[in-house]
GROMACS .gro file of C-alpha atoms in nm:
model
  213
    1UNK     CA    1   2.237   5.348   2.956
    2UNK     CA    2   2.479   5.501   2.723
    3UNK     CA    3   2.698   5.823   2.669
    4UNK     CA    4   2.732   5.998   2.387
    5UNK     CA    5   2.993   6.232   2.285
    6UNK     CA    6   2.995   6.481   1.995
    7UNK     CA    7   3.291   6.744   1.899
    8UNK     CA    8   3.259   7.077   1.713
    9UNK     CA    9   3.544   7.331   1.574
   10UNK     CA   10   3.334   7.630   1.684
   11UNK     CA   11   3.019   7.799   1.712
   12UNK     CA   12   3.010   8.223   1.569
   13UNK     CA   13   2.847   8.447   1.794
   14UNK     CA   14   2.476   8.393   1.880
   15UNK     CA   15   2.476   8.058   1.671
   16UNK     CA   16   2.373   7.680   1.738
   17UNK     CA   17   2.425   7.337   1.697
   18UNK     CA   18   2.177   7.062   1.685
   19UNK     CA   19   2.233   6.713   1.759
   20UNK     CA   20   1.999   6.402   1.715
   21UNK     CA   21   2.008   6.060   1.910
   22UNK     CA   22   1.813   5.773   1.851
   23UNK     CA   23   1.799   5.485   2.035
   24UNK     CA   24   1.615   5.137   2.149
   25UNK     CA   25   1.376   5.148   2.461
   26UNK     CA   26   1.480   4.828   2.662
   27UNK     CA   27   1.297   4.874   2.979
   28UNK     CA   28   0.860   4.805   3.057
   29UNK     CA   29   0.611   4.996   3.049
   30UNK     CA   30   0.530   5.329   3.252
   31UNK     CA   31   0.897   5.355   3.341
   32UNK     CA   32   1.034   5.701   3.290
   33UNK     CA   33   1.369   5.746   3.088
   34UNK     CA   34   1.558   6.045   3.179
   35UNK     CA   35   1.815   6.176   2.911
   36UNK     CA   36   2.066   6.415   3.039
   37UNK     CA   37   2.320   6.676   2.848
   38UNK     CA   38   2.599   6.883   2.932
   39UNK     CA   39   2.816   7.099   2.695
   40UNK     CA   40   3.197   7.291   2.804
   41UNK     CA   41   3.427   7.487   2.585
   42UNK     CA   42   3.790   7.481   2.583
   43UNK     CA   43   3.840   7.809   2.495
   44UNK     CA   44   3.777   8.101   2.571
   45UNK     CA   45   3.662   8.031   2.953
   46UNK     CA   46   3.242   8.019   3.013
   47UNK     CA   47   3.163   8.296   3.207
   48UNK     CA   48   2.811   8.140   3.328
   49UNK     CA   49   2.810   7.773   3.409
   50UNK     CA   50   2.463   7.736   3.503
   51UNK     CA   51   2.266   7.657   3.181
   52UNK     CA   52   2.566   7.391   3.045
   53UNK     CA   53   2.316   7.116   3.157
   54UNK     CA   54   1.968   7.026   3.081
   55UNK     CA   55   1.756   6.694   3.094
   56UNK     CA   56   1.407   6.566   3.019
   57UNK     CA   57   1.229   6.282   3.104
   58UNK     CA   58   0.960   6.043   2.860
   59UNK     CA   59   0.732   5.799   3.019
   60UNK     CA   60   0.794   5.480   2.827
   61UNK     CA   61   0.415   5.327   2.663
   62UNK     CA   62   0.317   4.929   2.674
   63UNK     CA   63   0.529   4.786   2.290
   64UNK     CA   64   0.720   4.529   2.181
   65UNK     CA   65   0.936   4.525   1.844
   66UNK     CA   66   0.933   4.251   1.725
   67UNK     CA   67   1.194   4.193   1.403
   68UNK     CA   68   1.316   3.878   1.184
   69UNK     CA   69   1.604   3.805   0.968
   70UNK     CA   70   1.639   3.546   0.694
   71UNK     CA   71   1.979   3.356   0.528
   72UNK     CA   72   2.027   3.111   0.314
   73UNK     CA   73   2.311   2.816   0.252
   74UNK     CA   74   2.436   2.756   0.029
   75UNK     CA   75   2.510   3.096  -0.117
   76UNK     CA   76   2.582   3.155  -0.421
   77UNK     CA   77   2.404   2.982  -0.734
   78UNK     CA   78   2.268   2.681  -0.705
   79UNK     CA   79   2.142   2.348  -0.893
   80UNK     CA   80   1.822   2.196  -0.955
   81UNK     CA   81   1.844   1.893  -0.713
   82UNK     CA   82   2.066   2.053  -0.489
   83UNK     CA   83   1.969   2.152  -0.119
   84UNK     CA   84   1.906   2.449   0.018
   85UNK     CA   85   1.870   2.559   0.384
   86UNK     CA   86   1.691   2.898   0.500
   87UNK     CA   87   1.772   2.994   0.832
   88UNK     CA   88   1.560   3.195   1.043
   89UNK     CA   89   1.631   3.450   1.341
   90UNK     CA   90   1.293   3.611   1.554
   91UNK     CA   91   1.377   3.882   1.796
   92UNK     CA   92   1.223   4.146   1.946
   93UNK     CA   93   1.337   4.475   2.189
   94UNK     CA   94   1.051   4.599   2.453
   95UNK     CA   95   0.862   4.409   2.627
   96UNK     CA   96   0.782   4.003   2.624
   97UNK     CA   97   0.534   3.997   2.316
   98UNK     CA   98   0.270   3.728   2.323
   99UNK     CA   99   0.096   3.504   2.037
  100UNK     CA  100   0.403   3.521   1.800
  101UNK     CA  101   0.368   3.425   1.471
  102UNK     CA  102   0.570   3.393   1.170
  103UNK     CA  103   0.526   3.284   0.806
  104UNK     CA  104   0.769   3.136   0.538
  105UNK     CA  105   0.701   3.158   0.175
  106UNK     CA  106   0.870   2.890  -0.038
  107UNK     CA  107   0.922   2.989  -0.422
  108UNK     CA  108   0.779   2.797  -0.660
  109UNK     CA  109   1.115   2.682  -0.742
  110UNK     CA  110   1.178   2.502  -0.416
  111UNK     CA  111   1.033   2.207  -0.213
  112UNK     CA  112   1.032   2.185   0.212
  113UNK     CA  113   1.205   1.851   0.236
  114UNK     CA  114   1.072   1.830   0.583
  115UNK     CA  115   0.861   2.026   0.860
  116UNK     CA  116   1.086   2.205   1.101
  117UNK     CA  117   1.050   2.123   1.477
  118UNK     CA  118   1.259   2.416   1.636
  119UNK     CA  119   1.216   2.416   2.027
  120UNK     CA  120   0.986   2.676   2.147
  121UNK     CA  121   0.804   2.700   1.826
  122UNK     CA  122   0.554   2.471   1.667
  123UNK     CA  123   0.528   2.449   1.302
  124UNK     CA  124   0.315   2.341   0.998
  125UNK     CA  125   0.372   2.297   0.576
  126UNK     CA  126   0.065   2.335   0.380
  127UNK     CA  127  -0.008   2.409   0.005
  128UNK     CA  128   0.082   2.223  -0.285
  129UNK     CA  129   0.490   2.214  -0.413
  130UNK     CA  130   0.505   2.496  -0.578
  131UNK     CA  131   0.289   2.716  -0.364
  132UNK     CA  132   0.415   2.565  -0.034
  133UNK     CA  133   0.396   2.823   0.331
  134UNK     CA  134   0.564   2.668   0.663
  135UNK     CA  135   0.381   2.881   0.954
  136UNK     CA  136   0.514   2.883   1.294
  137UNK     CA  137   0.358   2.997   1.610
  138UNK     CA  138   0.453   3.018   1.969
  139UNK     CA  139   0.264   3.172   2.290
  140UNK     CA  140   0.541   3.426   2.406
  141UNK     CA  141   0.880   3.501   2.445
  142UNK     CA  142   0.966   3.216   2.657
  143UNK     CA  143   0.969   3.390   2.996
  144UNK     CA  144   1.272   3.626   2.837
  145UNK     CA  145   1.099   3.983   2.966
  146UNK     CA  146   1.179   4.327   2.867
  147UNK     CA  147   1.497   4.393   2.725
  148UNK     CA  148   1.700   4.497   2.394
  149UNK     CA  149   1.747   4.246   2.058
  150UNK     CA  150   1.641   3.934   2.284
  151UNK     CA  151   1.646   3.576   2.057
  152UNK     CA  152   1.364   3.383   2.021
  153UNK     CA  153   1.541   3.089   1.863
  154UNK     CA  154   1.699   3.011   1.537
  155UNK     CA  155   1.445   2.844   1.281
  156UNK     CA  156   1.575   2.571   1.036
  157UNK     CA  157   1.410   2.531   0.706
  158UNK     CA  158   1.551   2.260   0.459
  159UNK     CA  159   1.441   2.280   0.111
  160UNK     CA  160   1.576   2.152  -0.245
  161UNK     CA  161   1.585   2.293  -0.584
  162UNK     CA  162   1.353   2.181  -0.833
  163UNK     CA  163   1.317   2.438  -1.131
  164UNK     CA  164   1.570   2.669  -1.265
  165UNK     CA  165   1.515   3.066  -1.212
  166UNK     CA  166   1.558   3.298  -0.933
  167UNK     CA  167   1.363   3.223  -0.651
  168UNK     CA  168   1.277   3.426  -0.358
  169UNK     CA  169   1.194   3.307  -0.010
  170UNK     CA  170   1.015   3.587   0.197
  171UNK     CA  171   0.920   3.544   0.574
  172UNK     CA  172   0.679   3.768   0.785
  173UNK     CA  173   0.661   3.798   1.228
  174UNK     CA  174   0.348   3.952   1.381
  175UNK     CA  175   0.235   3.959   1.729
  176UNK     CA  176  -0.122   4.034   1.956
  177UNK     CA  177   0.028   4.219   2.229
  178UNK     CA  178   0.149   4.468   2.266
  179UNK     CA  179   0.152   4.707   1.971
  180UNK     CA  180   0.465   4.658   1.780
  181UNK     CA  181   0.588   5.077   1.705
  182UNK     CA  182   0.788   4.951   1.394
  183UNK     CA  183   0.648   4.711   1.129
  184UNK     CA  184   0.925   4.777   0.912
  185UNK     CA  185   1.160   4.557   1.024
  186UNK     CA  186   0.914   4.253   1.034
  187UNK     CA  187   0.969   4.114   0.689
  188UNK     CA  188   1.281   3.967   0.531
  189UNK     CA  189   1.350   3.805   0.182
  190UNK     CA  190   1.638   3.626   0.023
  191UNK     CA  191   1.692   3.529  -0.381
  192UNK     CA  192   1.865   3.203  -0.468
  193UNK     CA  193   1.962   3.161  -0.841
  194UNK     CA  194   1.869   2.822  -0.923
  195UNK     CA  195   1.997   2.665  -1.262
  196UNK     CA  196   1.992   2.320  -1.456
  197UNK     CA  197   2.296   2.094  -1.396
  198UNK     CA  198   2.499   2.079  -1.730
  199UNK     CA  199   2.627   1.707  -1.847
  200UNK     CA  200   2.954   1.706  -2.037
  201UNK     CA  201   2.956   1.386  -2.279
  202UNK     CA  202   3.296   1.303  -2.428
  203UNK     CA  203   3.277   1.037  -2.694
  204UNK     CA  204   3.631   0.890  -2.807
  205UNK     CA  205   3.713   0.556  -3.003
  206UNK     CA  206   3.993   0.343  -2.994
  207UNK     CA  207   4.138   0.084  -3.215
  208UNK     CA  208   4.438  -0.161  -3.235
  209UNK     CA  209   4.808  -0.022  -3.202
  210UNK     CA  210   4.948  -0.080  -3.462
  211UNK     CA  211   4.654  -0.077  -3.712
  212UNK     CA  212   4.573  -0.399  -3.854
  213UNK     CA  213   4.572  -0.411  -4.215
   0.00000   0.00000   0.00000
């Protein structure tokens, strides 16, 4: 668990405070979570002690959030022909999800060079270039359990440049079981500038020194 400490200049007679906490379940299901509070004043002294604690208890249901990031390398513009590498990070807090699944769409403006292999996951390119989607699927979590922002690998995905504009690369994680609480954080996208490589000609003469007449 954690603690939790908040400050206040003062209260005026027969006011109140309120105070929110929010926080990541990292334990199974049907395990009960008791949150506990306490409050003391410097000055002047508290003339009844009793009611300066309080706690309450939630039963925790069956869910697993599960979240996934996206980066890109280079950053920064890039050129047509040049390579570009998309990384990919899974996750999830709660418990061990089950039938993962995640999908990667390529811009238009880019081209998988290769499929990935990562370990744990297995992965497959399909579509035309231009309209290309890697999907990758694994069974579980690996045997990880319950717990708080646990990895479920690091994802590779080499691509290279092929038309100028921006392009952006989007990626989407879903799971069977069990319910996922927060679907918001189960999408991520990234925007790589792409333009064509400028050729500088320089076209000079020479003749013979000194100048023949």
């Amino acid at each position: 668990g954690s603690v939790a400490t908040c400050t206040s200049d003062g209260l005026a007679v027969g006011t109140g405070e309120d105070f929110a906490f929010t926080g990541v379940v990292g334990v199974g299901a049907n395990s009960t979570i008791v949150a506990t509070g306490a409050i003391s004043a410097a000055t002047p002294g508290d003339a009844i002690e009793v009611n300066n604690d309080t706690s309450t208890s939630l039963t925790v249901d069956p869910g697993s959030d599960v979240m996934i990031g996206l980066s890109r390398s280079p950053g920064g513009t890039v050129l047509v022909g040049e390579d570009v590498l998309f990384t990919v990070t899974p996750s999830y807090s709660g418990e061990e999800p089950s039938d993962l699944s995640f999908t990667f769409d390529v811009p238009p403006g880019l081209e998988v060079v290769e499929t990935p292999t990562p370990a744990g996951w297995s992965c497959s390119v399909t579509g035309a270039v231009g309209a290309q989607t890697v999907t990758c699927t694994r069974p579980d979590g690996g045997g990880a359990g319950t717990g708080v922002d646990v990895p479920l690998g690091t994802i590779e995905i080499e691509t290279v440049a092929i038309a100028e504009g921006d392009q952006t690369a989007s990626v989407t994680i879903s799971s069977t079981t069990p319910d996922d609480p927060n679907l918001g954080n189960n999408t991520a996208s990234v925007t790589v500038p792409v333009e064509a490589p400028e050729v500088d000609l320089d076209v000079r003469k020479r003749g013979p020194n000194p100048n023949v007449a």
